[in-house]
Structures are given as C-alpha cells and as structure tokens.
Coordinates of C-alpha atoms in Angstrom, one line a residue:
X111 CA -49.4 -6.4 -37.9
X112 CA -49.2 -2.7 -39.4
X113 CA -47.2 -1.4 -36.4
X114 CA -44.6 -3.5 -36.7
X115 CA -42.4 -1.4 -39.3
X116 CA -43.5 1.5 -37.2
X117 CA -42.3 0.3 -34.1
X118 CA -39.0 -1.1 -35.7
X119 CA -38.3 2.3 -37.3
X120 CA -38.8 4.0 -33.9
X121 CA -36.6 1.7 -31.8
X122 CA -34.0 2.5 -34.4
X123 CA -33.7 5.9 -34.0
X124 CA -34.6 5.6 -29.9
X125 CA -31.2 3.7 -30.7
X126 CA -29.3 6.0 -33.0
X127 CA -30.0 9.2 -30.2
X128 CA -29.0 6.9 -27.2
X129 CA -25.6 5.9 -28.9
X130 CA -24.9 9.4 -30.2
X131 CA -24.7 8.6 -33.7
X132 CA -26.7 10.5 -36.7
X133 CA -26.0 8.0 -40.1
X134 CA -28.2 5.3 -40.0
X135 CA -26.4 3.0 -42.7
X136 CA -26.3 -0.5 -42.6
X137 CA -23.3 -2.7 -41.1
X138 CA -21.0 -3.4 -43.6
X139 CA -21.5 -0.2 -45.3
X140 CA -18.0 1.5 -46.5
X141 CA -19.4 5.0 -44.9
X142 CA -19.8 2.9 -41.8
X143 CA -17.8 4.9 -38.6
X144 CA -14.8 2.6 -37.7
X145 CA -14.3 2.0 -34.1
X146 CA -11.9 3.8 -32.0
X147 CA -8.9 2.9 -29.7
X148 CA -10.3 2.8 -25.7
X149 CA -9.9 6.3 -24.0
X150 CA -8.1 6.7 -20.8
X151 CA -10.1 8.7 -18.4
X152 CA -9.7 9.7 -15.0
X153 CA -11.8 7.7 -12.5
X154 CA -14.8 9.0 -10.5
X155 CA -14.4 6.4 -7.6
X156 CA -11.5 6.1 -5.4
X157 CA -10.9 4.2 -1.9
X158 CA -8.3 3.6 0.7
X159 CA -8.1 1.6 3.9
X160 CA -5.8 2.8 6.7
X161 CA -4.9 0.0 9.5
X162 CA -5.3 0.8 12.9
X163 CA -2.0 2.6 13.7
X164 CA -0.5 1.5 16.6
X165 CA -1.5 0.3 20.2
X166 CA 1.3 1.3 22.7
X167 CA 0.2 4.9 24.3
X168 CA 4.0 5.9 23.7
X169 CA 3.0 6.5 20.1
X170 CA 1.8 9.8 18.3
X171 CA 0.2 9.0 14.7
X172 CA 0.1 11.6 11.9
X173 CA -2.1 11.2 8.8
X174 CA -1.7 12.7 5.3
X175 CA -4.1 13.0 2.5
X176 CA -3.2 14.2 -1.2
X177 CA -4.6 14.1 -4.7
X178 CA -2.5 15.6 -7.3
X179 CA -2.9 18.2 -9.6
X180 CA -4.6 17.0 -12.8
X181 CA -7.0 17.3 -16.0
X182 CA -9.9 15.7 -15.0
X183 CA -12.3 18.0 -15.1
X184 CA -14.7 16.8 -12.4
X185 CA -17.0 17.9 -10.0
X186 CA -15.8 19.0 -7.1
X187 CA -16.4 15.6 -5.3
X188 CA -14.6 14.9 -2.1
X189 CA -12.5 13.3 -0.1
X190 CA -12.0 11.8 3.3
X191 CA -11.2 9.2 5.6
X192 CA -13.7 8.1 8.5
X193 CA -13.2 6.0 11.6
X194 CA -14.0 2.0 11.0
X195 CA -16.5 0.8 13.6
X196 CA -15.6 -0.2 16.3
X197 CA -16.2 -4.3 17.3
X198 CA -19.3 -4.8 19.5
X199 CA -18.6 -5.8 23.0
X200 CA -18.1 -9.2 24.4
X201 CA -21.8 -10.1 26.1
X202 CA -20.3 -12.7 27.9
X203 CA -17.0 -11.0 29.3
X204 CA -16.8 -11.2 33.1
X205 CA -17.4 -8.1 35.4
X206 CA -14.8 -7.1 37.5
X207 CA -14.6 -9.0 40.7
X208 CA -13.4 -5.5 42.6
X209 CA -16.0 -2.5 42.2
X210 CA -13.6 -0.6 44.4
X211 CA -10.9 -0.7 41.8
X212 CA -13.5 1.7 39.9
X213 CA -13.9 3.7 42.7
X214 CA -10.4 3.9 43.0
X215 CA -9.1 5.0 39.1
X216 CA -7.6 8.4 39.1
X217 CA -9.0 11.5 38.0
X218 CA -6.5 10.9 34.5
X219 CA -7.5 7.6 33.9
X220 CA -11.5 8.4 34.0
X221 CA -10.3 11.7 32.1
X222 CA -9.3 9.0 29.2
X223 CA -12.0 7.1 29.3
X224 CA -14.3 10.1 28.8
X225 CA -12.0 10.7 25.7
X226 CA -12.3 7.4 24.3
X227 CA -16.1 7.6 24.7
X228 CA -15.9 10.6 22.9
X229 CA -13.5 9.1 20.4
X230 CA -16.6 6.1 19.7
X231 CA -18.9 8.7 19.5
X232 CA -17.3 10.1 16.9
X233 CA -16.5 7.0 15.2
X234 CA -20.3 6.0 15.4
X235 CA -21.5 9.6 14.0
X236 CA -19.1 9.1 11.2
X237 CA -17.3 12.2 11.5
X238 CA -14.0 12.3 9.4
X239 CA -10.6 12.1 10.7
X240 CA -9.4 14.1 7.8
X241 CA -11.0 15.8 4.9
X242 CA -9.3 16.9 1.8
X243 CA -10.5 20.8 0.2
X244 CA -8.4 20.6 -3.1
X245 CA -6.1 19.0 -5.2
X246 CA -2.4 19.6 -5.2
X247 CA -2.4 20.3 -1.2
X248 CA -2.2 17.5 1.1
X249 CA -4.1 17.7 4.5
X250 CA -3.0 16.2 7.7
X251 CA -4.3 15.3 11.2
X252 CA -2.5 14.2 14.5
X253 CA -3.3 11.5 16.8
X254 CA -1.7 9.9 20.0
X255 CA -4.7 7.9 20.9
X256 CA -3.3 4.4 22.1
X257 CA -7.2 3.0 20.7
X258 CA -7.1 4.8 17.6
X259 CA -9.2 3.0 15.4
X260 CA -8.7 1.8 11.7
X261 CA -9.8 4.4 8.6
X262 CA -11.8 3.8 5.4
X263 CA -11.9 6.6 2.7
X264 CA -13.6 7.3 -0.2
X265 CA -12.8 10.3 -2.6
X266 CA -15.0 11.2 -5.6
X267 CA -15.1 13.5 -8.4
X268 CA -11.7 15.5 -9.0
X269 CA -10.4 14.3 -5.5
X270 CA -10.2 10.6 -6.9
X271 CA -7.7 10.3 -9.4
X272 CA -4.4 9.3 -7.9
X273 CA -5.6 10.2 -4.3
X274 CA -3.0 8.9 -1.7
X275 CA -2.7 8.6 2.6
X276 CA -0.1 7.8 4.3
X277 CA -0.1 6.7 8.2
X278 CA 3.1 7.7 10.3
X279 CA 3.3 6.6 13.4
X280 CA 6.4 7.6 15.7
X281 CA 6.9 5.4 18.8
X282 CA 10.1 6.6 20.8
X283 CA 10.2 4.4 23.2
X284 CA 9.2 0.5 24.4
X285 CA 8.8 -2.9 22.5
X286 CA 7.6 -1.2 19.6
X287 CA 10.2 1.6 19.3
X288 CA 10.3 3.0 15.4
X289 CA 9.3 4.7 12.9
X290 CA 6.0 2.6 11.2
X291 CA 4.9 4.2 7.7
X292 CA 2.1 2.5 5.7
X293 CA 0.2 3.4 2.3
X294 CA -3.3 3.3 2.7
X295 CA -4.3 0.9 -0.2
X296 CA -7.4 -0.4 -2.1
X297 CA -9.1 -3.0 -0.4
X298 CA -8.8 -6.3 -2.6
X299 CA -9.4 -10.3 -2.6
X300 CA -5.5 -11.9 -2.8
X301 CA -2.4 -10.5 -1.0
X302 CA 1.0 -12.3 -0.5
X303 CA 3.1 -11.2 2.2
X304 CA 6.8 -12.6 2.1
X305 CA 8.8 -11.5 4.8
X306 CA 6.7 -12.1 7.8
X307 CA 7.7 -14.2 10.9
X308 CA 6.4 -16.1 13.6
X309 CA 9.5 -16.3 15.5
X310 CA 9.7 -15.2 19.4
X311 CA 11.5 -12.3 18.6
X312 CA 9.0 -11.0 16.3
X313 CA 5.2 -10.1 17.1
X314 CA 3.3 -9.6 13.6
X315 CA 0.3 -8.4 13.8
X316 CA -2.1 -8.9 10.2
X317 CA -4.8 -6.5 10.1
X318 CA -8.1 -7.0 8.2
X319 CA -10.0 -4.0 7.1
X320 CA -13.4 -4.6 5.9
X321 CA -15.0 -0.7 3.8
X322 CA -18.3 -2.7 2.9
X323 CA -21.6 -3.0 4.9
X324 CA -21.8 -6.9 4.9
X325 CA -19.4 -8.7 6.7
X326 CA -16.0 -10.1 4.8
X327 CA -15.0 -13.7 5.2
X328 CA -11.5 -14.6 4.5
X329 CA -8.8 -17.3 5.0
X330 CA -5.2 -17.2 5.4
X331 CA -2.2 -19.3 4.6
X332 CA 1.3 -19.1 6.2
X333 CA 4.1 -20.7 4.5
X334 CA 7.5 -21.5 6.1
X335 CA 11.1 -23.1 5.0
X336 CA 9.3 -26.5 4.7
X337 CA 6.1 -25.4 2.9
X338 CA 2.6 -24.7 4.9
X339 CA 2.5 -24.2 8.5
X340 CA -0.3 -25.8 10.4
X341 CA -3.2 -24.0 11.8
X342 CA -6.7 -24.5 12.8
X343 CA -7.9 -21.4 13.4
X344 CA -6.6 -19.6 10.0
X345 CA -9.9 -20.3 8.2
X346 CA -13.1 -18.5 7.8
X347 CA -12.3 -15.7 9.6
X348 CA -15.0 -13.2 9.6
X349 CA -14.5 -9.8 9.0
X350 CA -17.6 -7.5 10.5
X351 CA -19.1 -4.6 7.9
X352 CA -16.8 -1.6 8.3
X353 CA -14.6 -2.7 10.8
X354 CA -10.8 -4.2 11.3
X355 CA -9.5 -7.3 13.1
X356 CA -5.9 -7.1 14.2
X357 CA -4.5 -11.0 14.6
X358 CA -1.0 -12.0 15.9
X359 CA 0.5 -14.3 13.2
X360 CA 1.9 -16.4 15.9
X361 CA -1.3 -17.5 17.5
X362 CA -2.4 -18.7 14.1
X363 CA 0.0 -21.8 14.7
X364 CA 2.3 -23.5 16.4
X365 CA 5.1 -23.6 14.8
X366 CA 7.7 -21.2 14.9
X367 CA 9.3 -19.8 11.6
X368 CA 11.6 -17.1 11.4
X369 CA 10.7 -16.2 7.9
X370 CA 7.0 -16.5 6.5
X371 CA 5.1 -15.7 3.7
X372 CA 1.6 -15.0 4.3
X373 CA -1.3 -15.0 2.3
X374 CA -4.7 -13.6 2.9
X375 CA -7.9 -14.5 0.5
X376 CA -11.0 -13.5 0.9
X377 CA -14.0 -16.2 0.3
X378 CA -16.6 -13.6 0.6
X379 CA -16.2 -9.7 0.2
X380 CA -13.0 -7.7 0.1
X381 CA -10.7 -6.0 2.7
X382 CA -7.5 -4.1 3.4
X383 CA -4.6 -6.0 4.6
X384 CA -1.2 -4.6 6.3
X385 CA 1.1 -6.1 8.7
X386 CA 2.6 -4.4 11.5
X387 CA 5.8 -5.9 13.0
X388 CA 7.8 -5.4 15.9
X389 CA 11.0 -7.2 16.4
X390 CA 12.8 -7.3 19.5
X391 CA 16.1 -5.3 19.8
X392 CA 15.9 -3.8 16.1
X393 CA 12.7 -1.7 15.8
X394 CA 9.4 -1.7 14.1
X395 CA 7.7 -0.9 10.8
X396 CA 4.5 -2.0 8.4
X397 CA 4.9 -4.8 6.0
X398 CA 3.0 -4.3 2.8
X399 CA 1.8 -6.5 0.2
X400 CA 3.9 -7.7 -2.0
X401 CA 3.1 -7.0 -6.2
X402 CA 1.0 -9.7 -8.3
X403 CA 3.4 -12.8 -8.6
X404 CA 5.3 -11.8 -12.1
X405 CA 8.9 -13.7 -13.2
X406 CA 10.5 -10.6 -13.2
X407 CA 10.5 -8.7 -9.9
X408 CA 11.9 -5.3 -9.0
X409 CA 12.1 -4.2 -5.3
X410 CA 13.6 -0.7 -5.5
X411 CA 15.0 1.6 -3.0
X412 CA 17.6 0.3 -0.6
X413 CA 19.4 2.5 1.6
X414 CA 23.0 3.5 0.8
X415 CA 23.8 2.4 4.5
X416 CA 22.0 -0.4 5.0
X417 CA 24.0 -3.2 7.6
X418 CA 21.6 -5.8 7.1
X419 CA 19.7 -6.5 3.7
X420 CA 17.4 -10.2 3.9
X421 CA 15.3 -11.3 0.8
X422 CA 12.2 -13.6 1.1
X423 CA 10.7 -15.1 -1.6
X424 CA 8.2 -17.6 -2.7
X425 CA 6.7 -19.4 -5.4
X426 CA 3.0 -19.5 -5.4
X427 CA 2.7 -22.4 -8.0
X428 CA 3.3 -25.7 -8.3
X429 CA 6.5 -25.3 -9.9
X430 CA 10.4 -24.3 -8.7
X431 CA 11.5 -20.9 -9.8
X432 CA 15.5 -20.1 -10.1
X433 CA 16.3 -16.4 -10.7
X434 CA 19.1 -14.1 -11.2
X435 CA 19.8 -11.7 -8.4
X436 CA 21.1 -8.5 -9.5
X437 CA 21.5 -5.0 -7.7
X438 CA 20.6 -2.0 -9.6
X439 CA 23.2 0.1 -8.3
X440 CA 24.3 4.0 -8.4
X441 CA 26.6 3.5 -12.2
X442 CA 25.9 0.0 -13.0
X443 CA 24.0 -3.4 -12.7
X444 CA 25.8 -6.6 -10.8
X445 CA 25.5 -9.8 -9.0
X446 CA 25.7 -10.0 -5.3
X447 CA 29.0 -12.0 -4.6
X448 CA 28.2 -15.4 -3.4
X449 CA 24.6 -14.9 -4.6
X450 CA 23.8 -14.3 -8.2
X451 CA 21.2 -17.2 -8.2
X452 CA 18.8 -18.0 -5.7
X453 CA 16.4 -21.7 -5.7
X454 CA 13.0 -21.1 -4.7
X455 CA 10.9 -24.6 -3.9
X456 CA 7.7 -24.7 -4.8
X457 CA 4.9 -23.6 -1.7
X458 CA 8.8 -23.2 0.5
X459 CA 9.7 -20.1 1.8
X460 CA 13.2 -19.3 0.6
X461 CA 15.4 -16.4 2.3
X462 CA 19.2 -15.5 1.7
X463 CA 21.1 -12.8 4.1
X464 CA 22.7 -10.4 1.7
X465 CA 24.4 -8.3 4.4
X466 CA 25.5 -4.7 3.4
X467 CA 24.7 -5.4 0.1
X468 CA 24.7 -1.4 -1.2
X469 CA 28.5 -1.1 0.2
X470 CA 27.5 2.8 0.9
X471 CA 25.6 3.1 -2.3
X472 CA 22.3 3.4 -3.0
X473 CA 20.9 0.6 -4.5
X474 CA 17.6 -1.4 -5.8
X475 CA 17.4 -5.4 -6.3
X476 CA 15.7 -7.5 -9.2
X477 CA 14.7 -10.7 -9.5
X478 CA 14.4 -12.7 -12.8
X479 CA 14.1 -16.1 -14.5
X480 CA 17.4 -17.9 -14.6
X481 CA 16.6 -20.7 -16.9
X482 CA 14.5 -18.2 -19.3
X483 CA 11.5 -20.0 -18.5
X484 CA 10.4 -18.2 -15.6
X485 CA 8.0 -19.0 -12.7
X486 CA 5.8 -16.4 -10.9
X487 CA 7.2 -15.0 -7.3
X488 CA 6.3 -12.8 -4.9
X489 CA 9.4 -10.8 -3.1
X490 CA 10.8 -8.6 -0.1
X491 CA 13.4 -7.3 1.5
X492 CA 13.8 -6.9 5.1
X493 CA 16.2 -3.7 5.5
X494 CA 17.8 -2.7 8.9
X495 CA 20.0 0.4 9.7
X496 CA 22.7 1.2 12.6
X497 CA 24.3 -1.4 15.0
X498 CA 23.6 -2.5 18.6
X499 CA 20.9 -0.5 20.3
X500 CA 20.5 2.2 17.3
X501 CA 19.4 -0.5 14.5
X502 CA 15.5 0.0 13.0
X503 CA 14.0 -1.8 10.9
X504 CA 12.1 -1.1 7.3
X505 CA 10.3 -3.5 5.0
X506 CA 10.6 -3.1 0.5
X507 CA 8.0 -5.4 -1.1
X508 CA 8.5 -6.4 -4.8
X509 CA 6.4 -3.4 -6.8
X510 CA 5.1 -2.3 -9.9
X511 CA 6.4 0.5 -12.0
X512 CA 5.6 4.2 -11.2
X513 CA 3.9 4.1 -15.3
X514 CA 1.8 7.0 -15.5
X515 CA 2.3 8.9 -12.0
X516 CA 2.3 7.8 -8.2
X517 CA 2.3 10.0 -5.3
X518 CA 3.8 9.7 -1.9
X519 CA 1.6 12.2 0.7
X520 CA 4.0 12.4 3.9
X521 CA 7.4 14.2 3.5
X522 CA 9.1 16.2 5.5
X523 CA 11.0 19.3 5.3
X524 CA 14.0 16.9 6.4
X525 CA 14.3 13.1 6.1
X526 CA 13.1 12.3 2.6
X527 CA 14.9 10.8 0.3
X528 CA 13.3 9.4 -3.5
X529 CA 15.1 6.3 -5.1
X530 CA 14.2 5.9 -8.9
X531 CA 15.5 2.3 -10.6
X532 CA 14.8 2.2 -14.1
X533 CA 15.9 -1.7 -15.1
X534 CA 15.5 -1.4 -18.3
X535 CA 16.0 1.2 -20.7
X536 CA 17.0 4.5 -19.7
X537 CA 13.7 7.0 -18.5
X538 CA 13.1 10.2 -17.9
X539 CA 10.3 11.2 -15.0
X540 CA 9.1 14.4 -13.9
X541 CA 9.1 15.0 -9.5
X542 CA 6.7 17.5 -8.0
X543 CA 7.0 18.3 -4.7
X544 CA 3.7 19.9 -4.1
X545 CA 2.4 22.6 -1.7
X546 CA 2.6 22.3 1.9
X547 CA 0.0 21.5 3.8
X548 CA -0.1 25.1 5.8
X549 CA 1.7 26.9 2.6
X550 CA 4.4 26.9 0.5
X551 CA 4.4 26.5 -3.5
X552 CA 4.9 23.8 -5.2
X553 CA 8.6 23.1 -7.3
X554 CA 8.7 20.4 -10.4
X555 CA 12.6 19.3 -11.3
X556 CA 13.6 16.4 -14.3
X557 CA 15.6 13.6 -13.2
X558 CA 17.5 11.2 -16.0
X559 CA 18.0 7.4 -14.7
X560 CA 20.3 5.4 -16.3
X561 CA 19.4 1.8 -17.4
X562 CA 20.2 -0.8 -15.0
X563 CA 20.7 2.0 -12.3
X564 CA 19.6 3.3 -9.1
X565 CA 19.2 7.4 -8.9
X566 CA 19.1 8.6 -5.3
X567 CA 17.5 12.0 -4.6
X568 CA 16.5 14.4 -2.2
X569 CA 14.0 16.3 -3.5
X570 CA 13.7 19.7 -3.9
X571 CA 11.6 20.9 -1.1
X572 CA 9.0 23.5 -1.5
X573 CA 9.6 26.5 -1.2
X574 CA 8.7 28.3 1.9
X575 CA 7.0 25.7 2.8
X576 CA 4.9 24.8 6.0
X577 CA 3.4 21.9 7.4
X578 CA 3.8 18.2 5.3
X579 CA 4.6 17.8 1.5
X580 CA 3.5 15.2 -1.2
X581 CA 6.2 13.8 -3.8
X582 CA 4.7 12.9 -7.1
X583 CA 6.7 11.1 -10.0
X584 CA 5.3 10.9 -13.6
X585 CA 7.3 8.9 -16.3
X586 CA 8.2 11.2 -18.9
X587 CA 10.0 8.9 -21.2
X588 CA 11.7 6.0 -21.5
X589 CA 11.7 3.3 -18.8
X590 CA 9.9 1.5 -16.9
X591 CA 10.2 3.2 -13.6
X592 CA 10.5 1.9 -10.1
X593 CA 10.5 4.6 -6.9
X594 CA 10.6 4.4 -3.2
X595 CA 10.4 6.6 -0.9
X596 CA 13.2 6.8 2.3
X597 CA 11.4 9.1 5.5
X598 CA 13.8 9.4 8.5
X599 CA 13.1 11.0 11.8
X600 CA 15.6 11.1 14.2
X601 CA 14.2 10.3 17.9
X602 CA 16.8 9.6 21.1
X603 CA 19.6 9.4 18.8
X604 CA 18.4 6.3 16.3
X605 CA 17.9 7.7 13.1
X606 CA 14.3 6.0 12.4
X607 CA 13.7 5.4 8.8
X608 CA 10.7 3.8 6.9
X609 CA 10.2 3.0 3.3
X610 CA 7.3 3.2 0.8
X611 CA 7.2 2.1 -2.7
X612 CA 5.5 4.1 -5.6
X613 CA 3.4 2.4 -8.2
X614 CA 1.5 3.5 -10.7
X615 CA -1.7 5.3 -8.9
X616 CA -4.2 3.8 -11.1
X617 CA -5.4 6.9 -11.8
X618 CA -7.0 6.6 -15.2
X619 CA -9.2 3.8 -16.8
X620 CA -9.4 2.8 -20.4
X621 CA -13.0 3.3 -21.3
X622 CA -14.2 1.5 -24.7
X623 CA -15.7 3.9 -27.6
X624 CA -18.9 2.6 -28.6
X625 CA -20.7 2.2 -32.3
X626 CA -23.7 2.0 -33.2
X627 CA -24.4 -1.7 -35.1
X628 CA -27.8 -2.0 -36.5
X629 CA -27.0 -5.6 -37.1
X630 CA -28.9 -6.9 -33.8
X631 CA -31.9 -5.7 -35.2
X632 CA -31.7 -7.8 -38.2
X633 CA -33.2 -11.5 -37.8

C-alpha cells in the first residue's frame, strides 16, 4: 500500500518530462501555462497519383516534378514517382489460333515487345520514372510509350510540402489529337465530375488509381438531364493494390447523355481519379475533379478567345439550387446576357451554352446562391478554341482558392499564360517562376488583382532558362485568390491549349500545442 504515493509521484513527473513541461502546479492554478493557438507546420508526408497518359502510339508524354522553395527545415527526404503495377494476365484468354502470325511479326514489332518487357520489368523492380534532387527545380522525364503505365509518388521530408506533377501529353495526330494536361492529385474517397459525356461523339475514359497494397473497392454514379443513368455494372468495382483501371463511361450504361456528371466513391480504400476525353472533330484533354460541393463556386481562367464556353452543374442534395452567373472579367464583374440565372434540379444534370462568353477578354465565371439560401454544387466549364478543323478542347472544374501558395510544375518557355480572379476583395499575390529544369534562375514579380476581376499574365520567364519551369503563386494580401494556368503548344497549325487550376497546395498543417493537465490523475 506504501508504494502507491511513490508510484503516483513518479508517473507524474514520467508525465511532466514527456509533455515538456517543468511547473508541476495543479489545474486551476493562476500560474497555470494557458494553451496556445494550433501551429501551422509543414507536412512530412506527401502523395500524388498520375493516370495512365494516353494509349494511341501517336502520343509523346512528358512529366514534371517540383517542390518549391520553402522554410521547412526537414530532412532531406525524397521524392519520386514509380510505375503502378501492372494488371495480371487474363488465365483464361484464348491463344492465338495462327502461330505463324508470330513467326511472321517484324523485326520492329518484336523490337517493341522486348521494350515493353523491359518497360514491366522496370515497373515490377520499382524503379522511378522521375526522381526529384531539390527543392525549387523541377525535374522532368519523356515518354512516347503507347503502354505507359499509370504513376504513384510519394515525397517526404523537405520534398513534401507543396510538391506538384504535372502529365503532358501531346498527340498530333488521330482520334485523340490534342494537347491533354493533368495535375497529379491526392488520392481520396469522393469526387464529382460535371462535365462528362456518354454521347457517341465523345469516348471518356475514368481512370482509377489505387497507391495502397490492399485492393480499393469503389462505386460510381452517372447523372444525366433527367437524374441517374442506369447501370449494372457501375458497382463494386475493384481496384487491385497499386494499380489503375481505365473504364469507358459509355459502357457503364446504356443510355446516351451528352452531358454527365460523374461521381466516384470508394467503399473500401482510396484511389486517384481523372478522366480523359476525346471528342470527335474538336480535340482532347483531362477532366479533373471538380471542388467540394460549396454554394459559392469560382471556376477561373477562361481564355480571352474562347468560341465556345458550356457550364455543367449539379446539385448533389436533395434540394434545387438557383444561382447567379457572373463573369469576372478583365475591369469589371457582369452577367452573361440571357443568362444571369441558371436552375439546377436536384440529382439533374443542368448545362447552358454560353458561347464566346469573354468577347476577346480574359475572363473567370462564379457561381452563387440566388435566393441567399444557397444549395451546394459542383461546376465546370467545357472551353473550346478555333473553328472547323483547328478547334481543341480544355476542361476548368469549379476550384478552391490559391490561399497560402500553389504551384504549377510544367511551363514552357512559350505558351503559358497565368489567370488570377480575385471575387472578392482586392489581393495581392506573389509569382515565382522557378529555375529551369537544365538551368536558368529563378525571377519573383507582384501582381495587384482587382475585386471582381480577372488579371491575365504571362509570366516572366526565367532567365536564361533551359529545360521546363514551375509557376508558383502565394497570396500576399487581400483576396481570396483563384488561378489557372493556360499551356499552348502549337502542332500542324492548331494552337493546342490545356488548362490547370491552382489551389491551395495543402502544404502546411495546423498542429495542436499541448499542456500538461494533472487533472486525469486526480480521482
């Protein structure tokens, strides 16, 4: 019974060293530390999932990694993006019924298929793709591979915070002609999609990218003019440990729709999700996830020449949402003629052709409740360029704001140009276009944006630069801030174009201060 003081006094000041704090007076004292605001720290984890690029053998892929120059203070870390495994064979495909046509293949054809052996082997041994040394220098790597397989990253230590890939893929030619440009992103549970079809002229692909070793079960949901599509085979699909499943929208159902939104959920595990669309005629790009469903929406970064602006939207809920339309343009904020207000039904797909909304000015679109009660939506805009046989297409989902910072990796020395909306109050942010990848040093320039404007931008590229380029954009003041990056690449004439949105990197973390409180020792 004696030992009990004793071993009460000694798991108190076990406790007092483990918490880091010297006065041992009792809660409620007035000497007693008060607790302090959370800290924002850098994170030590970060990863990214990169969809399989593209599957035409016209096509030449280039890939860009970047962290940017911060104050974290960590160790050295790494970071890098490896080839996802590829699926196991089918056991029960058939053999071919005509050994000669083996006997037959050209010395180029079993040339490939030593390369693509080579490619798995690779992919099995785990061997990056790319490999970043340092922060504030983005690394690259080419591809043309037609099989080139899906990428999962991780970067740790001072390599984490704010890292950011891009995937370019340039296809000159064929049913897929155009310039495709994707984020990698997080891998997550919940993604909403507006914008996607399952019309004839349109072949969307969804890709499911699974970074964990268990396998990933999810489900998905397509929603058309008239509410849900039907489809048997949208449910518990299964997602193998480190791999990706490409699966054409239009197989999921029957019906035909013109204008979707999709939505992917995962029962079990987490994955990456992109879709990749090709429409005939127009071109081809990557649809990205639209932003959390919010009542106010801001998709930012429409180009100045834009001949065809649609918007799709949906309301998750089980309620109608009516918001304003407005376009943040280059001096001021306005309605689109003929529609300032746009209905959105409940689990309905809604969609209105704005046309050449910009008029030859740069512009940005928001969205918000009409009636001042507001109902969640998810939003974006399908953008094409040129006329006739030059027109390519671009996606712009709904996003959040820049906040803190948010990088871009791939720019060019030509072809980039940076639109910052601010929709509120008027912000000042700070653009660094950082090193090149093979040289070059880094330039930082200030841009003012006016509230309820669009500032258009070509950044100021490094100078001397060599190789690719990373943008970053940091909020100064002011605001919120909403950017987007333009990339265009001219190929056969058609001035190519893609467009990727810039929010916040996530970059920090608030991290709690702890106290030390004696009171759960008391009884």
């Amino acid at each position: 019974m004696k030992s009990t003081p004793l071993s009460l006094i000694a798991g108190t000041v076990a406790l007092a060293a483990v918490t880091g704090f010297a006065a041992l007076t009792a809660p409620g004292d007035a000497d007693e530390p008060e607790a302090k605001a959370a800290a924002r720290l850098p994170v030590e984890r970060t990863s990214l999932l990169c969809p399989v690029p593209s599957m035409s053998d016209l096509a030449e892929t280039t890939y860009t990694s970047f962290t940017p120059a911060g104050k974290s203070g960590g160790e050295a870390g790494a970071a890098e993006l490896e080839p996802a495994e590829a699926l196991p064979a089918d056991e029960d495909a058939p053999a071919d019924e005509d050994a000669s046509d083996e006997d037959a293949a050209s010395d180029e054809e079993k040339e490939k298929e030593k390369e693509k052996d080579a490619d798995k082997e690779k992919a099995a041994d785990g061997e990056p793709v790319i490999s970043l040394k340092d922060t504030g220098k983005p690394s690259t790597a080419d591809t043309d591979k037609s099989d080139a397989p899906a990428l999962i990253g991780t970067a740790t230590g001072k390599l984490a915070p704010g890292w950011a890939a891009q995937q370019t893929t340039t296809a000159a030619a064929g049913g897929a002609r155009g310039l495709l440009g994707v984020s990698c992103s997080a891998p997550d549970t919940d993604f909403w999609f507006p914008g996607a079809s399952t019309a004839p002229a349109r072949q969307d692909y969804i890709h499911l990218t699974n970074p964990d070793d268990t396998a990933a079960v999810a489900d998905i949901e397509l929603f058309g003019a008239d509410g849900p599509l039907k489809s048997d085979v949208a449910e518990g699909i299964t997602v193998p440990a480190r791999s990706s499943v490409p699966m054409l929208l239009s197989t999921l159902t029957g019906e035909a729709a013109e204008n979707v939104t999709l939505h992917v959920t995962t029962r079990s595990g987490r994955v990456g999700a992109d879709v990749s669309v090709a429409e005939d005629e127009v071109g081809s790009d990557w649809l990205a996830a639209s932003g959390d469903p919010a009542q106010t929406l801001v998709l930012p970064g429409i180009p100045a020449d834009a001949t065809s602006v649609r918007l799709v939207a949906f309301a998750p809920g089980e309620d109608d949402a009516d918001v304003k339309v407005q376009l943040l343009g280059k001096n001021a904020t306005f309605a689109p003629a003929g529609n300032d207000t746009l209905h959105i039904k409940s689990q309905m797909t809604a969609s209105v052709d704005l046309k050449d909304v910009t008029r030859g000015e740069p512009g940005s679109l928001r969205l918000s409740p009409a009636d001042g009660s507001g109902t969640p939506i998810v939003a974006a805009l399908r953008v094409v360029r040129g006329k006739g046989a030059e027109q390519e297409v671009a996606f712009i989902p709904a996003t959040a704001p820049v906040g803190d910072r948010s990088s871009v990796a791939d720019n060019r020395a030509k072809g980039s140009v940076l639109s910052l909306t601010a929709p509120g109050g008027t912000a000042k942010v700070k653009v660094t276009a950082s090193a090149g990848s093979e040289g070059g040093e880094p330039t930082v320039k200030t841009y003012t944006v006016k509230g309820g404007t669009t500032l258009e931008v070509t950044p100021e590229v490094p100078s001397g630069l060599k190789g690719n380029y990373a943008l970053t954009v940091e909020t100064e003041s002011g605001g919120p801030v909403h950017a987007a990056r333009t990339l265009t690449l001219t190929e056969g004439g058609i001035d190519m174009f893609t467009v990727q949105t810039l929010p916040d990197d996530g970059g920090t973390v608030e991290v709690p201060q702890a106290r030390q409180d004696l009171s759960v020792l008391d009884d």
